Amino acid sequence: MSENNLAKPAILMAIIVSIVVITWEFTLRNKGNKIAYDDGPPLWANKRAMVYEPSDKTVVFIGSSRIKYDLDIPTWESITGCHAVQLAIEGSSPRPILEDLANDPNFKGRLIVDITEGLFFSTRSGNRPKENIEYFHGQTPAQKAGFWLNGLLESQLLLLDVENLSLNAQLEALEIPSRNGVFMAPVFPSDFQQNTYERQMYMTDRFLADTNLQYRVKGIWAFFAAGRKGAPPMPAEELTAIIESVKVATDKIKARGGEVLFVRTPSSNTMLAGENMAFPRETHWERLLAATNCQGIHFADYPALDHFVCPELSHLSQQDAIVFTRHLAQILAREKGWKFPSTSF
Amino acid sequence: MVFNSYTFFAFFAVILALHHLPLSWKTKKVNLLLASYIFYAAWNPPFILLLWLSTVVDFYVGRALYTQENPYKKKLLLVISLIGNLGMLCFFKYGTFLLDNFVLLVNAMGMDYHPAKPNIILPAGISFYTFTTLCYTIDMYQKKSEPVKSMLDFSLFVTFFPHLVAGPIVRPPQLVPQFESPRMATTKQMMDGLFLLSLGLFMKVVLADGMLAKSADDVFGTNDLLPALDAWAGVLAFSGQIFFDFAGYSTCAVGVALCLGFVLPQNFNYPYAAIGFSDFWRRWHITLSAWLRDYLYIPLGGNRHGLRRTYFALMVTMLLGGLWHGANWTFVVWGGLHGLYLWVEKFIRDQREASAGGDLVARGNPWLGFFYAFLTFMLVNITWVFFRSGTFEKAWQLLQSMFGMTPEPKALLTSLALLKIAVVIPAMVIAHWLMRNTKVLDVAHKLSWWMVGVIWSAMILLLIWTQESGSSFIYFQF
């Protein structure tokens, strides 16, 4: 090439990149993919900053993945007129987030804590809550601006889906067999884990129609259950310490005028049976409510919430989430005395 | 603000547009200065005050040092400037470290002293801009160059955003003259700059963050004893990660400056093709090596006062160079190991009374040269163990694993992680060897235009595909 400049390669690069990106985007659109948002620390921090909104117009949700699937945010907001701030993180215990909110003197609002016993009462809370909390408290102006710009692009381009379409996500999806003894995290099908800007998760229609995909996720639950099989039960003093720490946190929020309510979201079949066996209601759920003196809604106590069948045993489909959310709001308003700006149930 | 973020792209587009408007040169410089402050304040706005303080003090002290004829007053001014600059660095970077060591010492002497842990936040890039301003002060004291005439030019020299946070560490004569007359990138400079920016982002986002970071983090983060394969893979992954991360940043910095019409010095020159350790330090973080040579090694005596003094100066330079990287004894040991390597190399060289390294290649024995380069690379990998480990226990544990001294190792890395390392690291070493005597832009200009276009496209598409953005550069913490 002549020694002058790289203008010609730059033009060629622009043409190739444009063609590939446009083709890629149209292929995804033709496959019926929907816009997905990176559920990383920036999105979580964006929601975390909303907990200071007026408490009569906002409810904060924390927990594990179930509340992210089971709470249909558009339904909640349309019938209650109340903003739902979703801070739950899948695969993790919400206790670090509960403590973070409890230690934040400016948080005086209403909080719903989703209980998935296997995660809530675990001593391993996962790294994500800690990472997200640290990110929120140390977020720089540049990161806030970056989040805004990223959101603009993500809202337009299907190919920006870090959890399912990025290079590493696609390499992981190959599930190259690993060496003996090396833990390999199972890969969830992308149709199982779609994430909205409000941090609601949902299964796609493809997932609901494809029993193979559902069995794959059931297999992943079985894989995790097998990992816990044979593990000794949690020592009584450890459970007591966990419940005590939750009480300390809920007391702090209530002392500031806030409100805390626990919700046990539905699970089905063998998943439910296993959970009932490993975490008996009396020793965990009832004890938690008694110790913290907080209200609770257990799906099994309400016929309106007790009839759902989770496609992969643990989470509701989006259609069922709409019904679940409607009933949850009704119970909160009619039985728990919660007041909402509107109640169009 | 980091180069690998959407924020930077928006910021850079605005700066480029402003720089191409028909404004006076002074207005353009003011724009660049304001932009640099915004670039810095995007991390933590209050720390901009430190930057201003450092700039103002060094500008006036530098001028006074140059004009002051009284040797005592001159020395006093120098001491004040050094205390100001290094004091700030010591407080923010080494405050906790010094206190911890003091507490350890007094407790070892039998005193029961347990002060509260200070919560000091390290201002981004303080090590880099302190070295930038220090060299100006020392140059003024030694009258090596003329004082900068305008405060605007001096502020821009210290703050110019491409080099501000993680180098390259620039000297006044390298950059200040470029601010004195209007500069606008030529088409060639603009294209070269964009190519370098793409390459730097590819190195950082795709290779460092996408391919290697997780394996390195896993291996250095585990408490388990590992099989040799996993331990070596993790260390090799880190050696690749830190190169692609830091050289990626420097390449972006040079590219960004070039797009604006400014030339920054090269900071990396295929260091993993170095034959021997003096060659390594001529290729790795070149501007820091040169700074340490000129402002530490030579004032300590260099090689002008006999063998013992040379060995002493070499070791002190490397130990302090290690400490510059971080407030931890593991960094000092990292520097010490490099000092030891340099000692051995010098000893062998003196014994042979002929230079090793480059000659092997020049004598037409490239295989032997490659063998020595590979040996150097492997020995450098040993030093990275101390650099990356937070504690000596961790470093020792990893070294035991690397040399198969673990009774019941537990495999950690997946086949995919090993595969990534097995592809990227040999490719990196071979590429360094093949490119060791050339520059990437020279190669790009020699290749056919369509070939460069295809390679450039592949880099951009992989960048888009990797979808990693906004993660910090490793050297920001230094």
mmCIF file of C-alpha atoms in Angstrom, chain A:
data_model
loop_
_atom_site.group_PDB
_atom_site.id
_atom_site.type_symbol
_atom_site.label_atom_id
_atom_site.label_comp_id
_atom_site.label_asym_id
_atom_site.label_seq_id
_atom_site.Cartn_x
_atom_site.Cartn_y
_atom_site.Cartn_z
ATOM 1 C CA MET A 1 0.000 0.000 0.000
ATOM 2 C CA SER A 2 1.166 3.511 -0.637
ATOM 3 C CA GLU A 3 2.739 5.323 2.285
ATOM 4 C CA ASN A 4 0.103 8.080 2.430
ATOM 5 C CA ASN A 5 -2.775 7.188 4.714
ATOM 6 C CA LEU A 6 -5.258 4.601 5.903
ATOM 7 C CA ALA A 7 -8.297 6.317 4.400
ATOM 8 C CA LYS A 8 -9.101 3.516 1.955
ATOM 9 C CA PRO A 9 -8.908 0.773 4.625
ATOM 10 C CA ALA A 10 -11.075 2.970 6.866
ATOM 11 C CA ILE A 11 -13.751 3.232 4.176
ATOM 12 C CA LEU A 12 -13.599 -0.512 3.537
ATOM 13 C CA MET A 13 -13.840 -1.119 7.308
ATOM 14 C CA ALA A 14 -16.889 1.138 7.561
ATOM 15 C CA ILE A 15 -18.596 -0.692 4.684
ATOM 16 C CA ILE A 16 -17.843 -4.203 6.032
ATOM 17 C CA VAL A 17 -18.858 -3.311 9.594
ATOM 18 C CA SER A 18 -22.078 -1.643 8.430
ATOM 19 C CA ILE A 19 -23.062 -4.616 6.236
ATOM 20 C CA VAL A 20 -22.339 -7.185 8.956
ATOM 21 C CA VAL A 21 -24.080 -5.227 11.720
ATOM 22 C CA ILE A 22 -27.182 -4.483 9.628
ATOM 23 C CA THR A 23 -27.419 -8.115 8.450
ATOM 24 C CA TRP A 24 -26.954 -9.361 12.005
ATOM 25 C CA GLU A 25 -29.625 -7.023 13.346
ATOM 26 C CA PHE A 26 -32.158 -7.946 10.674
ATOM 27 C CA THR A 27 -31.525 -11.656 11.189
ATOM 28 C CA LEU A 28 -32.286 -11.258 14.895
ATOM 29 C CA ARG A 29 -35.443 -9.271 14.143
ATOM 30 C CA ASN A 30 -36.614 -11.930 11.702
ATOM 31 C CA LYS A 31 -36.075 -14.593 14.349
ATOM 32 C CA GLY A 32 -38.503 -12.736 16.604
ATOM 33 C CA ASN A 33 -35.943 -11.649 19.201
ATOM 34 C CA LYS A 34 -36.892 -8.772 21.446
ATOM 35 C CA ILE A 35 -34.909 -5.893 22.924
ATOM 36 C CA ALA A 36 -32.966 -7.026 25.997
ATOM 37 C CA TYR A 37 -31.077 -4.968 28.550
ATOM 38 C CA ASP A 38 -27.824 -5.815 30.284
ATOM 39 C CA ASP A 39 -28.818 -6.517 33.878
ATOM 40 C CA GLY A 40 -25.397 -5.524 35.182
ATOM 41 C CA PRO A 41 -24.490 -3.159 38.020
ATOM 42 C CA PRO A 42 -25.310 0.048 36.053
ATOM 43 C CA LEU A 43 -28.965 -0.947 35.524
ATOM 44 C CA TRP A 44 -29.277 -2.111 39.125
ATOM 45 C CA ALA A 45 -27.716 1.129 40.382
ATOM 46 C CA ASN A 46 -30.148 3.113 38.255
ATOM 47 C CA LYS A 47 -33.062 1.377 40.029
ATOM 48 C CA ARG A 48 -31.384 1.563 43.436
ATOM 49 C CA ALA A 49 -31.327 5.353 43.129
ATOM 50 C CA MET A 50 -35.145 5.306 42.855
ATOM 51 C CA VAL A 51 -35.784 3.996 46.374
ATOM 52 C CA TYR A 52 -35.947 7.573 47.674
ATOM 53 C CA GLU A 53 -39.098 8.370 45.698
ATOM 54 C CA PRO A 54 -42.150 9.236 47.880
ATOM 55 C CA SER A 55 -43.066 6.144 49.854
ATOM 56 C CA ASP A 56 -46.800 6.407 49.088
ATOM 57 C CA LYS A 57 -46.067 6.189 45.371
ATOM 58 C CA THR A 58 -43.274 3.607 45.325
ATOM 59 C CA VAL A 59 -42.720 0.024 46.430
ATOM 60 C CA VAL A 60 -39.254 -1.518 46.406
ATOM 61 C CA PHE A 61 -38.892 -5.247 45.677
ATOM 62 C CA ILE A 62 -35.884 -7.320 46.662
ATOM 63 C CA GLY A 63 -35.337 -11.044 46.479
ATOM 64 C CA SER A 64 -34.065 -13.650 44.068
ATOM 65 C CA SER A 65 -35.178 -14.513 40.545
ATOM 66 C CA ARG A 66 -38.761 -15.482 41.370
ATOM 67 C CA ILE A 67 -40.006 -11.981 42.081
ATOM 68 C CA LYS A 68 -38.287 -10.788 38.899
ATOM 69 C CA TYR A 69 -40.406 -13.226 36.879
ATOM 70 C CA ASP A 70 -43.534 -13.231 39.003
ATOM 71 C CA LEU A 71 -44.059 -9.503 39.392
ATOM 72 C CA ASP A 72 -45.366 -8.051 36.149
ATOM 73 C CA ILE A 73 -44.314 -4.451 36.547
ATOM 74 C CA PRO A 74 -46.636 -2.857 33.932
ATOM 75 C CA THR A 75 -49.593 -4.629 35.565
ATOM 76 C CA TRP A 76 -48.514 -3.572 39.042
ATOM 77 C CA GLU A 77 -48.065 0.044 38.041
ATOM 78 C CA SER A 78 -51.330 0.238 36.099
ATOM 79 C CA ILE A 79 -53.497 -1.166 38.904
ATOM 80 C CA THR A 80 -51.802 0.414 41.902
ATOM 81 C CA GLY A 81 -50.566 3.669 40.363
ATOM 82 C CA CYS A 82 -47.430 2.925 42.318
ATOM 83 C CA HIS A 83 -43.913 2.712 40.922
ATOM 84 C CA ALA A 84 -42.288 -0.735 41.328
ATOM 85 C CA VAL A 85 -38.523 -0.552 41.901
ATOM 86 C CA GLN A 86 -37.122 -4.003 41.169
ATOM 87 C CA LEU A 87 -33.841 -4.671 43.008
ATOM 88 C CA ALA A 88 -33.997 -8.480 43.185
ATOM 89 C CA ILE A 89 -30.993 -10.362 41.843
ATOM 90 C CA GLU A 90 -31.319 -13.867 40.486
ATOM 91 C CA GLY A 91 -29.348 -16.663 42.128
ATOM 92 C CA SER A 92 -28.563 -14.656 45.230
ATOM 93 C CA SER A 93 -29.804 -13.877 48.703
ATOM 94 C CA PRO A 94 -31.415 -10.444 49.120
ATOM 95 C CA ARG A 95 -30.026 -10.051 52.642
ATOM 96 C CA PRO A 96 -27.062 -7.837 51.639
ATOM 97 C CA ILE A 97 -29.490 -5.528 49.828
ATOM 98 C CA LEU A 98 -31.826 -5.530 52.810
ATOM 99 C CA GLU A 99 -28.891 -4.500 55.003
ATOM 100 C CA ASP A 100 -27.821 -1.830 52.540
ATOM 101 C CA LEU A 101 -31.318 -0.321 52.550
ATOM 102 C CA ALA A 102 -31.539 -0.643 56.334
ATOM 103 C CA ASN A 103 -28.256 1.226 56.736
ATOM 104 C CA ASP A 104 -29.345 3.976 54.370
ATOM 105 C CA PRO A 105 -30.957 6.660 56.564
ATOM 106 C CA ASN A 106 -32.665 8.168 53.535
ATOM 107 C CA PHE A 107 -34.647 5.050 52.742
ATOM 108 C CA LYS A 108 -37.996 5.247 54.532
ATOM 109 C CA GLY A 109 -40.220 3.514 52.041
ATOM 110 C CA ARG A 110 -42.150 0.307 51.536
ATOM 111 C CA LEU A 111 -40.220 -2.861 50.883
ATOM 112 C CA ILE A 112 -41.353 -6.295 49.721
ATOM 113 C CA VAL A 113 -38.873 -9.101 50.289
ATOM 114 C CA ASP A 114 -39.255 -12.204 48.158
ATOM 115 C CA ILE A 115 -38.337 -15.386 50.009
ATOM 116 C CA THR A 116 -36.792 -18.283 48.128
ATOM 117 C CA GLU A 117 -35.658 -20.210 51.171
ATOM 118 C CA GLY A 118 -32.684 -21.956 49.564
ATOM 119 C CA LEU A 119 -31.171 -18.594 48.742
ATOM 120 C CA PHE A 120 -32.552 -16.331 51.456
ATOM 121 C CA PHE A 121 -31.325 -18.533 54.292
ATOM 122 C CA SER A 122 -28.012 -19.312 52.616
ATOM 123 C CA THR A 123 -24.727 -18.133 54.072
ATOM 124 C CA ARG A 124 -23.444 -17.710 50.521
ATOM 125 C CA SER A 125 -25.226 -14.688 49.170
ATOM 126 C CA GLY A 126 -23.374 -14.668 45.837
ATOM 127 C CA ASN A 127 -21.117 -11.888 44.593
ATOM 128 C CA ARG A 128 -23.621 -9.911 42.590
ATOM 129 C CA PRO A 129 -25.430 -8.134 45.442
ATOM 130 C CA LYS A 130 -22.104 -6.969 46.871
ATOM 131 C CA GLU A 131 -20.810 -5.863 43.462
ATOM 132 C CA ASN A 132 -24.017 -4.001 42.665
ATOM 133 C CA ILE A 133 -24.124 -2.258 46.039
ATOM 134 C CA GLU A 134 -20.480 -1.190 45.730
ATOM 135 C CA TYR A 135 -21.079 0.023 42.207
ATOM 136 C CA PHE A 136 -24.077 2.099 43.293
ATOM 137 C CA HIS A 137 -22.230 3.773 46.153
ATOM 138 C CA GLY A 138 -19.114 4.467 44.062
ATOM 139 C CA GLN A 139 -20.758 5.347 40.764
ATOM 140 C CA THR A 140 -18.957 8.127 38.911
ATOM 141 C CA PRO A 141 -20.563 10.833 36.761
ATOM 142 C CA ALA A 142 -18.945 9.184 33.713
ATOM 143 C CA GLN A 143 -20.589 5.856 34.554
ATOM 144 C CA LYS A 144 -23.978 7.524 34.927
ATOM 145 C CA ALA A 145 -23.602 9.182 31.527
ATOM 146 C CA GLY A 146 -22.381 5.890 30.054
ATOM 147 C CA PHE A 147 -25.437 4.099 31.387
ATOM 148 C CA TRP A 148 -27.720 6.625 29.749
ATOM 149 C CA LEU A 149 -25.961 6.323 26.374
ATOM 150 C CA ASN A 150 -25.862 2.534 26.640
ATOM 151 C CA GLY A 151 -29.606 2.501 27.337
ATOM 152 C CA LEU A 152 -30.220 4.543 24.192
ATOM 153 C CA LEU A 153 -28.359 2.001 22.070
ATOM 154 C CA GLU A 154 -29.780 -1.056 23.827
ATOM 155 C CA SER A 155 -33.301 0.224 23.305
ATOM 156 C CA GLN A 156 -32.728 0.242 19.530
ATOM 157 C CA LEU A 157 -30.432 -2.697 18.788
ATOM 158 C CA LEU A 158 -31.305 -6.346 19.372
ATOM 159 C CA LEU A 159 -27.707 -7.421 18.904
ATOM 160 C CA LEU A 160 -26.745 -5.651 22.125
ATOM 161 C CA ASP A 161 -27.628 -8.461 24.512
ATOM 162 C CA VAL A 162 -24.598 -9.179 26.620
ATOM 163 C CA GLU A 163 -26.153 -12.079 28.511
ATOM 164 C CA ASN A 164 -27.133 -14.047 25.426
ATOM 165 C CA LEU A 165 -25.460 -12.719 22.291
ATOM 166 C CA SER A 166 -22.019 -11.493 23.362
ATOM 167 C CA LEU A 167 -18.929 -13.396 22.252
ATOM 168 C CA ASN A 168 -18.375 -14.943 25.668
ATOM 169 C CA ALA A 169 -22.057 -15.842 26.105
ATOM 170 C CA GLN A 170 -21.985 -17.630 22.767
ATOM 171 C CA LEU A 171 -18.735 -19.419 23.580
ATOM 172 C CA GLU A 172 -20.208 -20.536 26.917
ATOM 173 C CA ALA A 173 -23.326 -21.739 25.109
ATOM 174 C CA LEU A 174 -21.160 -24.225 23.204
ATOM 175 C CA GLU A 175 -20.842 -26.050 26.554
ATOM 176 C CA ILE A 176 -17.438 -27.503 25.701
ATOM 177 C CA PRO A 177 -17.011 -30.464 28.076
ATOM 178 C CA SER A 178 -14.650 -29.621 30.866
ATOM 179 C CA ARG A 179 -12.028 -31.564 32.763
ATOM 180 C CA ASN A 180 -12.915 -33.886 35.583
ATOM 181 C CA GLY A 181 -13.551 -32.081 38.829
ATOM 182 C CA VAL A 182 -13.881 -28.616 37.315
ATOM 183 C CA PHE A 183 -17.136 -26.872 38.152
ATOM 184 C CA MET A 184 -18.850 -25.621 35.049
ATOM 185 C CA ALA A 185 -21.772 -23.313 35.611
ATOM 186 C CA PRO A 186 -24.759 -24.561 33.607
ATOM 187 C CA VAL A 187 -25.878 -22.315 30.783
ATOM 188 C CA PHE A 188 -29.510 -21.204 30.801
ATOM 189 C CA PRO A 189 -31.242 -21.041 27.416
ATOM 190 C CA SER A 190 -31.490 -17.451 26.227
ATOM 191 C CA ASP A 191 -35.254 -17.848 25.773
ATOM 192 C CA PHE A 192 -35.532 -18.386 29.515
ATOM 193 C CA GLN A 193 -33.807 -15.203 30.624
ATOM 194 C CA GLN A 194 -34.973 -12.060 28.887
ATOM 195 C CA ASN A 195 -34.593 -8.859 30.844
ATOM 196 C CA THR A 196 -36.515 -5.600 30.489
ATOM 197 C CA TYR A 197 -35.336 -2.088 31.310
ATOM 198 C CA GLU A 198 -37.438 -2.260 34.517
ATOM 199 C CA ARG A 199 -35.485 -5.416 35.453
ATOM 200 C CA GLN A 200 -38.405 -7.741 34.938
ATOM 201 C CA MET A 201 -37.458 -11.159 33.630
ATOM 202 C CA TYR A 202 -39.641 -13.256 31.405
ATOM 203 C CA MET A 203 -39.638 -16.440 29.346
ATOM 204 C CA THR A 204 -40.221 -16.079 25.613
ATOM 205 C CA ASP A 205 -43.103 -17.706 23.766
ATOM 206 C CA ARG A 206 -40.530 -20.053 22.216
ATOM 207 C CA PHE A 207 -39.571 -21.236 25.692
ATOM 208 C CA LEU A 208 -43.187 -21.781 26.725
ATOM 209 C CA ALA A 209 -43.850 -23.762 23.563
ATOM 210 C CA ASP A 210 -40.705 -25.866 23.720
ATOM 211 C CA THR A 211 -40.744 -28.561 26.403
ATOM 212 C CA ASN A 212 -37.127 -29.430 25.573
ATOM 213 C CA LEU A 213 -36.033 -26.009 26.722
ATOM 214 C CA GLN A 214 -38.164 -26.350 29.847
ATOM 215 C CA TYR A 215 -36.594 -29.734 30.590
ATOM 216 C CA ARG A 216 -33.177 -28.187 30.124
ATOM 217 C CA VAL A 217 -33.906 -25.656 32.853
ATOM 218 C CA LYS A 218 -35.444 -28.342 35.064
ATOM 219 C CA GLY A 219 -32.185 -30.244 34.559
ATOM 220 C CA ILE A 220 -30.262 -27.204 35.781
ATOM 221 C CA TRP A 221 -32.375 -27.065 38.958
ATOM 222 C CA ALA A 222 -31.708 -30.791 39.425
ATOM 223 C CA PHE A 223 -27.969 -30.116 38.948
ATOM 224 C CA PHE A 224 -28.015 -27.502 41.731
ATOM 225 C CA ALA A 225 -30.135 -29.724 43.965
ATOM 226 C CA ALA A 226 -27.687 -32.609 43.464
ATOM 227 C CA GLY A 227 -24.874 -30.297 44.520
ATOM 228 C CA ARG A 228 -26.616 -29.673 47.829
ATOM 229 C CA LYS A 229 -27.613 -33.304 48.320
ATOM 230 C CA GLY A 230 -25.952 -34.851 51.315
ATOM 231 C CA ALA A 231 -24.880 -31.504 52.698
ATOM 232 C CA PRO A 232 -25.461 -31.309 56.453
ATOM 233 C CA PRO A 233 -28.418 -29.178 57.538
ATOM 234 C CA MET A 234 -27.649 -25.636 58.576
ATOM 235 C CA PRO A 235 -26.630 -25.476 62.247
ATOM 236 C CA ALA A 236 -29.417 -24.012 64.394
ATOM 237 C CA GLU A 237 -27.248 -21.155 65.625
ATOM 238 C CA GLU A 238 -26.438 -20.147 62.043
ATOM 239 C CA LEU A 239 -30.118 -19.937 61.149
ATOM 240 C CA THR A 240 -30.782 -17.986 64.329
ATOM 241 C CA ALA A 241 -28.005 -15.559 63.454
ATOM 242 C CA ILE A 242 -29.449 -15.033 59.978
ATOM 243 C CA ILE A 243 -32.940 -14.369 61.311
ATOM 244 C CA GLU A 244 -31.499 -12.045 63.950
ATOM 245 C CA SER A 245 -29.619 -10.065 61.301
ATOM 246 C CA VAL A 246 -32.813 -9.750 59.250
ATOM 247 C CA LYS A 247 -34.662 -8.542 62.341
ATOM 248 C CA VAL A 248 -32.033 -5.882 62.975
ATOM 249 C CA ALA A 249 -32.389 -4.667 59.398
ATOM 250 C CA THR A 250 -36.191 -4.643 59.315
ATOM 251 C CA ASP A 251 -36.304 -2.902 62.702
ATOM 252 C CA LYS A 252 -34.080 -0.125 61.363
ATOM 253 C CA ILE A 253 -36.361 0.439 58.363
ATOM 254 C CA LYS A 254 -39.516 0.337 60.485
ATOM 255 C CA ALA A 255 -37.994 2.716 63.022
ATOM 256 C CA ARG A 256 -37.688 5.306 60.262
ATOM 257 C CA GLY A 257 -41.322 4.884 59.299
ATOM 258 C CA GLY A 258 -40.719 2.341 56.537
ATOM 259 C CA GLU A 259 -42.607 -0.875 56.030
ATOM 260 C CA VAL A 260 -41.347 -4.399 55.295
ATOM 261 C CA LEU A 261 -43.425 -7.307 54.046
ATOM 262 C CA PHE A 262 -42.260 -10.803 53.087
ATOM 263 C CA VAL A 263 -43.666 -12.723 50.127
ATOM 264 C CA ARG A 264 -43.254 -16.403 49.359
ATOM 265 C CA THR A 265 -43.734 -16.661 45.589
ATOM 266 C CA PRO A 266 -44.971 -19.915 43.998
ATOM 267 C CA SER A 267 -42.958 -22.931 42.961
ATOM 268 C CA SER A 268 -44.306 -26.235 41.665
ATOM 269 C CA ASN A 269 -44.129 -29.948 41.875
ATOM 270 C CA THR A 270 -40.806 -31.512 42.862
ATOM 271 C CA MET A 271 -39.226 -28.104 43.411
ATOM 272 C CA LEU A 272 -41.895 -27.179 45.947
ATOM 273 C CA ALA A 273 -41.732 -30.594 47.613
ATOM 274 C CA GLY A 274 -37.963 -30.338 47.920
ATOM 275 C CA GLU A 275 -38.155 -26.822 49.356
ATOM 276 C CA ASN A 276 -40.818 -27.833 51.872
ATOM 277 C CA MET A 277 -38.651 -30.715 52.982
ATOM 278 C CA ALA A 278 -35.393 -28.753 53.217
ATOM 279 C CA PHE A 279 -36.883 -25.584 54.686
ATOM 280 C CA PRO A 280 -39.997 -26.481 56.681
ATOM 281 C CA ARG A 281 -42.421 -23.615 56.850
ATOM 282 C CA GLU A 282 -42.590 -23.567 60.664
ATOM 283 C CA THR A 283 -38.843 -23.389 61.181
ATOM 284 C CA HIS A 284 -38.157 -20.837 58.458
ATOM 285 C CA TRP A 285 -41.085 -18.808 57.113
ATOM 286 C CA GLU A 286 -43.172 -18.656 60.282
ATOM 287 C CA ARG A 287 -40.151 -18.073 62.432
ATOM 288 C CA LEU A 288 -38.959 -15.255 60.210
ATOM 289 C CA LEU A 289 -42.327 -13.476 60.403
ATOM 290 C CA ALA A 290 -42.542 -13.961 64.154
ATOM 291 C CA ALA A 291 -38.992 -12.781 64.818
ATOM 292 C CA THR A 292 -39.205 -9.691 62.627
ATOM 293 C CA ASN A 293 -42.837 -8.904 63.456
ATOM 294 C CA CYS A 294 -43.433 -8.195 59.783
ATOM 295 C CA GLN A 295 -46.411 -9.152 57.667
ATOM 296 C CA GLY A 296 -46.117 -11.946 55.119
ATOM 297 C CA ILE A 297 -47.932 -13.390 52.141
ATOM 298 C CA HIS A 298 -47.320 -17.084 51.491
ATOM 299 C CA PHE A 299 -48.755 -18.189 48.155
ATOM 300 C CA ALA A 300 -50.003 -21.439 49.706
ATOM 301 C CA ASP A 301 -52.336 -19.503 52.033
ATOM 302 C CA TYR A 302 -54.288 -17.887 49.198
ATOM 303 C CA PRO A 303 -56.295 -19.914 46.699
ATOM 304 C CA ALA A 304 -55.856 -17.077 44.189
ATOM 305 C CA LEU A 305 -52.090 -17.540 44.332
ATOM 306 C CA ASP A 306 -51.916 -21.280 44.860
ATOM 307 C CA HIS A 307 -53.027 -22.596 41.487
ATOM 308 C CA PHE A 308 -50.109 -21.575 39.274
ATOM 309 C CA VAL A 309 -47.960 -24.128 37.476
ATOM 310 C CA CYS A 310 -44.397 -22.972 36.866
ATOM 311 C CA PRO A 311 -43.271 -24.149 33.398
ATOM 312 C CA GLU A 312 -39.837 -25.075 34.713
ATOM 313 C CA LEU A 313 -40.934 -25.623 38.348
ATOM 314 C CA SER A 314 -39.690 -22.331 39.778
ATOM 315 C CA HIS A 315 -40.950 -19.242 37.933
ATOM 316 C CA LEU A 316 -44.202 -18.034 36.431
ATOM 317 C CA SER A 317 -44.842 -17.411 32.769
ATOM 318 C CA GLN A 318 -45.545 -13.790 31.897
ATOM 319 C CA GLN A 319 -49.255 -14.509 31.478
ATOM 320 C CA ASP A 320 -49.425 -16.023 34.953
ATOM 321 C CA ALA A 321 -47.272 -13.219 36.332
ATOM 322 C CA ILE A 322 -49.966 -10.738 35.281
ATOM 323 C CA VAL A 323 -52.610 -12.689 37.221
ATOM 324 C CA PHE A 324 -50.287 -13.211 40.191
ATOM 325 C CA THR A 325 -49.441 -9.509 40.343
ATOM 326 C CA ARG A 326 -53.111 -8.509 40.239
ATOM 327 C CA HIS A 327 -53.931 -10.837 43.137
ATOM 328 C CA LEU A 328 -50.872 -9.805 45.103
ATOM 329 C CA ALA A 329 -51.865 -6.147 44.881
ATOM 330 C CA GLN A 330 -55.431 -7.019 45.929
ATOM 331 C CA ILE A 331 -54.219 -8.931 48.979
ATOM 332 C CA LEU A 332 -51.890 -6.108 49.943
ATOM 333 C CA ALA A 333 -54.693 -3.550 49.700
ATOM 334 C CA ARG A 334 -57.529 -5.559 51.183
ATOM 335 C CA GLU A 335 -55.845 -7.698 53.801
ATOM 336 C CA LYS A 336 -52.563 -6.036 54.668
ATOM 337 C CA GLY A 337 -53.817 -2.490 54.766
ATOM 338 C CA TRP A 338 -51.479 -1.137 52.104
ATOM 339 C CA LYS A 339 -52.647 2.042 50.455
ATOM 340 C CA PHE A 340 -52.016 2.767 46.790
ATOM 341 C CA PRO A 341 -52.669 5.896 44.741
ATOM 342 C CA SER A 342 -55.182 3.904 42.688
ATOM 343 C CA THR A 343 -56.801 0.510 43.131
ATOM 344 C CA SER A 344 -58.196 -0.553 39.786
ATOM 345 C CA PHE A 345 -58.043 -4.286 40.486
#
